[in-house]
PDB file of C-alpha atoms in Angstrom:
ATOM      1  CA  GLU A 195       1.701  -7.815  14.974  1.00  0.00           C
ATOM      2  CA  ALA A 196      -1.233  -5.948  13.447  1.00  0.00           C
ATOM      3  CA  ALA A 197      -4.082  -8.142  12.259  1.00  0.00           C
ATOM      4  CA  VAL A 198      -6.378  -7.127   9.433  1.00  0.00           C
ATOM      5  CA  THR A 199      -8.814  -9.622   7.956  1.00  0.00           C
ATOM      6  CA  GLN A 200     -10.991  -9.371   4.870  1.00  0.00           C
ATOM      7  CA  SER A 201     -13.970 -11.294   3.559  1.00  0.00           C
ATOM      8  CA  PRO A 202     -14.740 -12.720   1.157  1.00  0.00           C
ATOM      9  CA  ARG A 203     -11.335 -13.543  -0.312  1.00  0.00           C
ATOM     10  CA  ASN A 204     -12.808 -14.036  -3.751  1.00  0.00           C
ATOM     11  CA  LYS A 205     -16.043 -12.780  -5.232  1.00  0.00           C
ATOM     12  CA  VAL A 206     -17.649 -13.085  -8.647  1.00  0.00           C
ATOM     13  CA  THR A 207     -20.669 -10.987  -9.524  1.00  0.00           C
ATOM     14  CA  VAL A 208     -22.472  -9.755 -12.607  1.00  0.00           C
ATOM     15  CA  THR A 209     -22.743  -6.258 -13.997  1.00  0.00           C
ATOM     16  CA  GLY A 210     -25.295  -4.311 -11.981  1.00  0.00           C
ATOM     17  CA  GLY A 211     -24.977  -6.548  -8.950  1.00  0.00           C
ATOM     18  CA  ASN A 212     -24.529  -5.466  -5.332  1.00  0.00           C
ATOM     19  CA  VAL A 213     -21.318  -6.337  -3.530  1.00  0.00           C
ATOM     20  CA  THR A 214     -20.158  -5.704   0.008  1.00  0.00           C
ATOM     21  CA  LEU A 215     -16.541  -6.249   0.993  1.00  0.00           C
ATOM     22  CA  SER A 216     -15.779  -6.521   4.692  1.00  0.00           C
ATOM     23  CA  CYS A 217     -12.703  -5.609   6.675  1.00  0.00           C
ATOM     24  CA  ARG A 218     -11.950  -6.051  10.364  1.00  0.00           C
ATOM     25  CA  GLN A 219      -8.910  -4.978  12.328  1.00  0.00           C
ATOM     26  CA  THR A 220      -8.248  -5.992  15.899  1.00  0.00           C
ATOM     27  CA  ASN A 221      -5.510  -3.528  16.790  1.00  0.00           C
ATOM     28  CA  SER A 222      -7.554  -0.565  17.942  1.00  0.00           C
ATOM     29  CA  HIS A 223      -6.215   1.475  15.038  1.00  0.00           C
ATOM     30  CA  ASN A 224      -8.179   4.606  14.345  1.00  0.00           C
ATOM     31  CA  TYR A 225      -7.508   4.839  10.607  1.00  0.00           C
ATOM     32  CA  MET A 226      -8.817   2.332   8.071  1.00  0.00           C
ATOM     33  CA  TYR A 227      -8.473   2.397   4.292  1.00  0.00           C
ATOM     34  CA  TRP A 228      -9.778   0.745   1.166  1.00  0.00           C
ATOM     35  CA  TYR A 229      -7.485   0.429  -1.867  1.00  0.00           C
ATOM     36  CA  ARG A 230      -7.755  -1.146  -5.252  1.00  0.00           C
ATOM     37  CA  GLN A 231      -4.723  -2.635  -6.961  1.00  0.00           C
ATOM     38  CA  ASP A 232      -4.471  -2.845 -10.726  1.00  0.00           C
ATOM     39  CA  THR A 233      -1.467  -3.613 -12.895  1.00  0.00           C
ATOM     40  CA  GLY A 234       0.274  -0.406 -13.863  1.00  0.00           C
ATOM     41  CA  HIS A 235      -1.532   1.679 -11.266  1.00  0.00           C
ATOM     42  CA  GLY A 236      -0.194   0.436  -7.986  1.00  0.00           C
ATOM     43  CA  LEU A 237      -2.403   0.975  -4.942  1.00  0.00           C
ATOM     44  CA  ARG A 238      -5.105   3.597  -5.309  1.00  0.00           C
ATOM     45  CA  LEU A 239      -7.085   4.888  -2.354  1.00  0.00           C
ATOM     46  CA  ILE A 240     -10.856   4.578  -2.640  1.00  0.00           C
ATOM     47  CA  HIS A 241     -12.107   5.679   0.794  1.00  0.00           C
ATOM     48  CA  TYR A 242     -10.743   5.939   4.299  1.00  0.00           C
ATOM     49  CA  SER A 243     -11.939   6.656   7.803  1.00  0.00           C
ATOM     50  CA  TYR A 244     -10.450   7.907  11.044  1.00  0.00           C
ATOM     51  CA  GLY A 245     -13.090   6.476  13.332  1.00  0.00           C
ATOM     52  CA  ALA A 246     -16.516   4.930  13.701  1.00  0.00           C
ATOM     53  CA  GLY A 247     -19.092   6.889  11.718  1.00  0.00           C
ATOM     54  CA  ASN A 248     -16.447   8.858   9.825  1.00  0.00           C
ATOM     55  CA  LEU A 249     -15.822   8.593   6.090  1.00  0.00           C
ATOM     56  CA  GLN A 250     -13.307  10.411   3.924  1.00  0.00           C
ATOM     57  CA  ILE A 251     -13.169  10.361   0.160  1.00  0.00           C
ATOM     58  CA  GLY A 252     -10.050   8.976  -1.433  1.00  0.00           C
ATOM     59  CA  ASP A 253      -8.561   9.415  -4.883  1.00  0.00           C
ATOM     60  CA  VAL A 254     -10.768   7.024  -6.898  1.00  0.00           C
ATOM     61  CA  PRO A 255     -14.173   7.060  -5.123  1.00  0.00           C
ATOM     62  CA  ASP A 256     -16.541   6.914  -8.095  1.00  0.00           C
ATOM     63  CA  GLY A 257     -18.856   3.909  -7.965  1.00  0.00           C
ATOM     64  CA  TYR A 258     -17.972   3.069  -4.365  1.00  0.00           C
ATOM     65  CA  LYS A 259     -19.538   3.725  -0.996  1.00  0.00           C
ATOM     66  CA  ALA A 260     -18.061   2.858   2.352  1.00  0.00           C
ATOM     67  CA  THR A 261     -19.180   2.719   5.932  1.00  0.00           C
ATOM     68  CA  ARG A 262     -17.273   2.446   9.215  1.00  0.00           C
ATOM     69  CA  THR A 263     -19.646   0.909  11.702  1.00  0.00           C
ATOM     70  CA  THR A 264     -17.257   0.393  14.601  1.00  0.00           C
ATOM     71  CA  GLN A 265     -13.607   0.989  15.430  1.00  0.00           C
ATOM     72  CA  GLU A 266     -12.920  -2.491  14.051  1.00  0.00           C
ATOM     73  CA  ASP A 267     -15.161  -2.775  10.983  1.00  0.00           C
ATOM     74  CA  PHE A 268     -14.996  -1.008   7.630  1.00  0.00           C
ATOM     75  CA  PHE A 269     -17.151  -1.991   4.654  1.00  0.00           C
ATOM     76  CA  LEU A 270     -16.844  -1.203   0.952  1.00  0.00           C
ATOM     77  CA  LEU A 271     -20.072  -1.211  -1.051  1.00  0.00           C
ATOM     78  CA  LEU A 272     -20.488  -1.508  -4.794  1.00  0.00           C
ATOM     79  CA  GLU A 273     -24.176  -0.938  -5.460  1.00  0.00           C
ATOM     80  CA  LEU A 274     -24.130  -1.270  -9.258  1.00  0.00           C
ATOM     81  CA  ALA A 275     -21.002  -3.197 -10.049  1.00  0.00           C
ATOM     82  CA  SER A 276     -19.334  -2.672 -13.404  1.00  0.00           C
ATOM     83  CA  PRO A 277     -16.591  -4.646 -15.173  1.00  0.00           C
ATOM     84  CA  SER A 278     -14.208  -1.717 -14.606  1.00  0.00           C
ATOM     85  CA  GLN A 279     -14.383  -2.534 -10.890  1.00  0.00           C
ATOM     86  CA  THR A 280     -12.810  -5.927 -11.423  1.00  0.00           C
ATOM     87  CA  SER A 281      -9.739  -5.629  -9.268  1.00  0.00           C
ATOM     88  CA  LEU A 282      -7.857  -6.744  -6.187  1.00  0.00           C
ATOM     89  CA  TYR A 283      -9.077  -4.840  -3.124  1.00  0.00           C
ATOM     90  CA  PHE A 284      -7.014  -4.305  -0.011  1.00  0.00           C
ATOM     91  CA  CYS A 285      -8.055  -2.997   3.347  1.00  0.00           C
ATOM     92  CA  ALA A 286      -5.464  -1.442   5.636  1.00  0.00           C
ATOM     93  CA  SER A 287      -5.290   0.166   9.052  1.00  0.00           C
ATOM     94  CA  SER A 288      -2.962   2.555  10.838  1.00  0.00           C
ATOM     95  CA  ASP A 289      -2.632   4.347  14.130  1.00  0.00           C
ATOM     96  CA  ALA A 290      -2.312   8.109  14.175  1.00  0.00           C
ATOM     97  CA  ARG A 291       0.171   7.703  17.033  1.00  0.00           C
ATOM     98  CA  ASP A 292       2.454   5.543  14.867  1.00  0.00           C
ATOM     99  CA  TRP A 293       5.384   7.053  13.081  1.00  0.00           C
ATOM    100  CA  GLY A 294       4.306   8.314   9.658  1.00  0.00           C
ATOM    101  CA  TYR A 295       1.006   6.390   9.736  1.00  0.00           C
ATOM    102  CA  GLU A 296       2.569   3.048   8.826  1.00  0.00           C
ATOM    103  CA  GLN A 297      -0.177   0.927   7.300  1.00  0.00           C
ATOM    104  CA  TYR A 298      -0.955  -2.746   7.901  1.00  0.00           C
ATOM    105  CA  PHE A 299      -2.706  -4.557   5.085  1.00  0.00           C
ATOM    106  CA  GLY A 300      -5.256  -7.335   4.979  1.00  0.00           C
ATOM    107  CA  PRO A 301      -4.897 -10.343   2.639  1.00  0.00           C
ATOM    108  CA  GLY A 302      -7.028  -8.843  -0.131  1.00  0.00           C
ATOM    109  CA  THR A 303     -10.291  -9.623  -1.915  1.00  0.00           C
ATOM    110  CA  ARG A 304     -10.240 -10.486  -5.569  1.00  0.00           C
ATOM    111  CA  LEU A 305     -13.436  -9.211  -7.212  1.00  0.00           C
ATOM    112  CA  THR A 306     -14.533 -10.172 -10.705  1.00  0.00           C
ATOM    113  CA  VAL A 307     -17.457  -8.393 -12.328  1.00  0.00           C
ATOM    114  CA  LEU A 308     -18.751 -10.238 -15.384  1.00  0.00           C
TER     115      LEU A 308
ATOM    116  CA  GLY B  30       0.967  18.050  -6.195  1.00  0.00           C
ATOM    117  CA  ASP B  31       2.330  15.270  -4.017  1.00  0.00           C
ATOM    118  CA  SER B  32       3.581  12.222  -5.899  1.00  0.00           C
ATOM    119  CA  VAL B  33       5.831   9.180  -5.748  1.00  0.00           C
ATOM    120  CA  THR B  34       7.603   7.979  -8.871  1.00  0.00           C
ATOM    121  CA  GLN B  35       9.098   4.573  -9.488  1.00  0.00           C
ATOM    122  CA  THR B  36      10.736   4.557 -12.880  1.00  0.00           C
ATOM    123  CA  GLU B  37      11.104   0.814 -13.414  1.00  0.00           C
ATOM    124  CA  GLY B  38       8.062  -1.317 -13.989  1.00  0.00           C
ATOM    125  CA  LEU B  39       9.997  -4.568 -14.237  1.00  0.00           C
ATOM    126  CA  VAL B  40      13.527  -5.450 -13.186  1.00  0.00           C
ATOM    127  CA  THR B  41      14.899  -8.872 -14.088  1.00  0.00           C
ATOM    128  CA  LEU B  42      18.163 -10.024 -12.541  1.00  0.00           C
ATOM    129  CA  THR B  43      20.183 -13.159 -12.025  1.00  0.00           C
ATOM    130  CA  LYS B  44      20.566 -14.439  -8.478  1.00  0.00           C
ATOM    131  CA  GLY B  45      23.560 -12.997  -6.628  1.00  0.00           C
ATOM    132  CA  LEU B  46      23.665  -9.666  -8.447  1.00  0.00           C
ATOM    133  CA  PRO B  47      23.061  -6.275  -6.795  1.00  0.00           C
ATOM    134  CA  VAL B  48      19.865  -4.333  -7.327  1.00  0.00           C
ATOM    135  CA  MET B  49      18.689  -0.759  -6.967  1.00  0.00           C
ATOM    136  CA  LEU B  50      15.028   0.188  -7.328  1.00  0.00           C
ATOM    137  CA  ASN B  51      14.440   3.878  -7.838  1.00  0.00           C
ATOM    138  CA  CYS B  52      12.034   6.033  -5.882  1.00  0.00           C
ATOM    139  CA  THR B  53      11.653   9.800  -6.025  1.00  0.00           C
ATOM    140  CA  TYR B  54       8.998  11.829  -4.329  1.00  0.00           C
ATOM    141  CA  GLN B  55       7.344  15.216  -4.171  1.00  0.00           C
ATOM    142  CA  THR B  56       5.727  16.138  -0.908  1.00  0.00           C
ATOM    143  CA  THR B  57       4.282  19.213   0.712  1.00  0.00           C
ATOM    144  CA  TYR B  58       5.162  17.908   4.159  1.00  0.00           C
ATOM    145  CA  SER B  59       8.363  16.802   5.831  1.00  0.00           C
ATOM    146  CA  PRO B  60       8.957  13.436   4.193  1.00  0.00           C
ATOM    147  CA  PHE B  61       8.150  10.071   5.748  1.00  0.00           C
ATOM    148  CA  LEU B  62       9.111   7.395   3.213  1.00  0.00           C
ATOM    149  CA  PHE B  63       8.312   3.684   3.117  1.00  0.00           C
ATOM    150  CA  TRP B  64       9.150   0.631   1.048  1.00  0.00           C
ATOM    151  CA  TYR B  65       6.545  -2.125   0.993  1.00  0.00           C
ATOM    152  CA  VAL B  66       7.057  -5.597  -0.490  1.00  0.00           C
ATOM    153  CA  GLN B  67       4.281  -7.768  -1.868  1.00  0.00           C
ATOM    154  CA  HIS B  68       4.957 -11.400  -2.666  1.00  0.00           C
ATOM    155  CA  LEU B  69       2.678 -13.248  -5.038  1.00  0.00           C
ATOM    156  CA  ASN B  70      -0.847 -13.645  -3.660  1.00  0.00           C
ATOM    157  CA  GLU B  71       0.076 -11.923  -0.419  1.00  0.00           C
ATOM    158  CA  ALA B  72      -0.632  -8.568   1.201  1.00  0.00           C
ATOM    159  CA  PRO B  73       1.884  -5.719   1.021  1.00  0.00           C
ATOM    160  CA  LYS B  74       4.174  -5.682   4.058  1.00  0.00           C
ATOM    161  CA  LEU B  75       6.446  -2.958   5.350  1.00  0.00           C
ATOM    162  CA  LEU B  76      10.093  -3.474   4.432  1.00  0.00           C
ATOM    163  CA  LEU B  77      11.764  -0.173   5.350  1.00  0.00           C
ATOM    164  CA  LYS B  78      10.865   3.284   6.551  1.00  0.00           C
ATOM    165  CA  SER B  79      12.687   6.556   7.166  1.00  0.00           C
ATOM    166  CA  SER B  80      12.280  10.222   7.856  1.00  0.00           C
ATOM    167  CA  THR B  81      15.920  11.005   8.662  1.00  0.00           C
ATOM    168  CA  ASP B  82      18.000  12.724   6.027  1.00  0.00           C
ATOM    169  CA  ASN B  83      21.150  10.898   4.866  1.00  0.00           C
ATOM    170  CA  LYS B  84      20.742   7.996   7.281  1.00  0.00           C
ATOM    171  CA  ARG B  85      20.836   4.454   5.919  1.00  0.00           C
ATOM    172  CA  THR B  86      18.091   2.154   7.145  1.00  0.00           C
ATOM    173  CA  GLU B  87      18.297  -1.625   6.714  1.00  0.00           C
ATOM    174  CA  HIS B  88      16.077  -4.661   7.018  1.00  0.00           C
ATOM    175  CA  GLN B  89      16.339  -8.236   5.735  1.00  0.00           C
ATOM    176  CA  GLY B  90      19.399  -7.381   3.635  1.00  0.00           C
ATOM    177  CA  PHE B  91      17.706  -4.440   1.922  1.00  0.00           C
ATOM    178  CA  TYR B  92      18.752  -0.873   2.601  1.00  0.00           C
ATOM    179  CA  ALA B  93      17.780   2.640   1.617  1.00  0.00           C
ATOM    180  CA  THR B  94      18.889   6.174   2.399  1.00  0.00           C
ATOM    181  CA  LEU B  95      16.564   9.146   2.377  1.00  0.00           C
ATOM    182  CA  HIS B  96      18.158  12.058   0.515  1.00  0.00           C
ATOM    183  CA  LYS B  97      16.065  15.166   0.925  1.00  0.00           C
ATOM    184  CA  SER B  98      18.350  17.152  -1.382  1.00  0.00           C
ATOM    185  CA  SER B  99      17.413  14.921  -4.318  1.00  0.00           C
ATOM    186  CA  SER B 100      13.994  13.798  -3.007  1.00  0.00           C
ATOM    187  CA  SER B 101      15.019  10.173  -3.344  1.00  0.00           C
ATOM    188  CA  PHE B 102      14.673   6.955  -1.356  1.00  0.00           C
ATOM    189  CA  HIS B 103      16.147   4.205  -3.548  1.00  0.00           C
ATOM    190  CA  LEU B 104      15.991   0.587  -2.396  1.00  0.00           C
ATOM    191  CA  GLN B 105      19.148  -1.514  -2.676  1.00  0.00           C
ATOM    192  CA  LYS B 106      20.431  -4.974  -1.981  1.00  0.00           C
ATOM    193  CA  SER B 107      23.941  -6.229  -2.589  1.00  0.00           C
ATOM    194  CA  SER B 108      23.038  -9.776  -3.615  1.00  0.00           C
ATOM    195  CA  VAL B 109      19.512 -10.749  -4.607  1.00  0.00           C
ATOM    196  CA  GLN B 110      18.001 -14.145  -3.904  1.00  0.00           C
ATOM    197  CA  LEU B 111      15.220 -16.070  -5.626  1.00  0.00           C
ATOM    198  CA  SER B 112      12.972 -15.277  -2.663  1.00  0.00           C
ATOM    199  CA  ASP B 113      13.324 -11.556  -3.378  1.00  0.00           C
ATOM    200  CA  SER B 114      11.083 -11.933  -6.414  1.00  0.00           C
ATOM    201  CA  ALA B 115       8.127  -9.701  -5.568  1.00  0.00           C
ATOM    202  CA  LEU B 116       6.403  -6.391  -6.207  1.00  0.00           C
ATOM    203  CA  TYR B 117       8.004  -3.441  -4.421  1.00  0.00           C
ATOM    204  CA  PHE B 118       6.156  -0.229  -3.650  1.00  0.00           C
ATOM    205  CA  CYS B 119       7.602   3.058  -2.520  1.00  0.00           C
ATOM    206  CA  ALA B 120       5.221   5.257  -0.518  1.00  0.00           C
ATOM    207  CA  SER B 121       5.244   8.668   1.103  1.00  0.00           C
ATOM    208  CA  TYR B 122       3.135  10.121   3.865  1.00  0.00           C
ATOM    209  CA  TYR B 123       0.678  12.430   2.187  1.00  0.00           C
ATOM    210  CA  ASN B 124      -1.664  14.129   4.644  1.00  0.00           C
ATOM    211  CA  GLN B 125      -4.545  13.384   7.012  1.00  0.00           C
ATOM    212  CA  GLY B 126      -3.321   9.870   7.632  1.00  0.00           C
ATOM    213  CA  LYS B 127      -2.848   8.978   3.980  1.00  0.00           C
ATOM    214  CA  LEU B 128       0.060   7.453   2.106  1.00  0.00           C
ATOM    215  CA  ILE B 129       0.664   7.967  -1.583  1.00  0.00           C
ATOM    216  CA  PHE B 130       2.097   4.956  -3.388  1.00  0.00           C
ATOM    217  CA  GLY B 131       4.262   4.658  -6.461  1.00  0.00           C
ATOM    218  CA  GLN B 132       3.151   2.390  -9.273  1.00  0.00           C
ATOM    219  CA  GLY B 133       5.340  -0.441  -8.067  1.00  0.00           C
ATOM    220  CA  THR B 134       8.369  -2.277  -9.454  1.00  0.00           C
ATOM    221  CA  LYS B 135       8.217  -5.968 -10.139  1.00  0.00           C
ATOM    222  CA  LEU B 136      11.515  -7.640  -9.286  1.00  0.00           C
ATOM    223  CA  SER B 137      12.052 -10.995 -10.987  1.00  0.00           C
ATOM    224  CA  ILE B 138      15.099 -13.056 -10.013  1.00  0.00           C
ATOM    225  CA  LYS B 139      16.393 -15.834 -12.277  1.00  0.00           C
ATOM    226  CA  PRO B 140      18.507 -18.787 -11.101  1.00  0.00           C
TER     227      PRO B 140
END
């Protein structure tokens, strides 16, 4: 079964702080994604990547940067965190060879910006 | 544009009753549809998927049929259990490796 891990699992920071969320997948998937989950909005795509060094903009990218350093590792960066970025963040991966790009999710990172 | 609509935000049912969670979609591409389930404090996990018109797909007692004529992929179960309490997301393949998710339906089962 696909394995996606995230760290940290919980993070508290202050407004204006720097935060880096990490994601690693060990399934040799080429696609990786960052989502935020908020009540009433479901899962919204922030950024995604189809390989090391590649970055694609998602649907809610403002205030976020991302970097894919290797096939396995995808990072989400909040350089000036704001309270509106308090959310539950999920990383996911998929394989372009898989039917319909089925996505496998990590356990999530709960971020609180005070 | 492409979209996925789940009309119910919260469904509350008594154990043993049937359930249907609605999902309709708009897509530019030939549809690939998914249902994901997310239990409390867990990651979303795939429950069902389909791209075949009018074919019922089943898993863990849940079932759904993709109807391209009505752009629907409703999730059903004949008898819900307490363990079915969770958040359910419908999703559709979008493009360039992306899925578009509905807003989610919270299913709450009472004893």
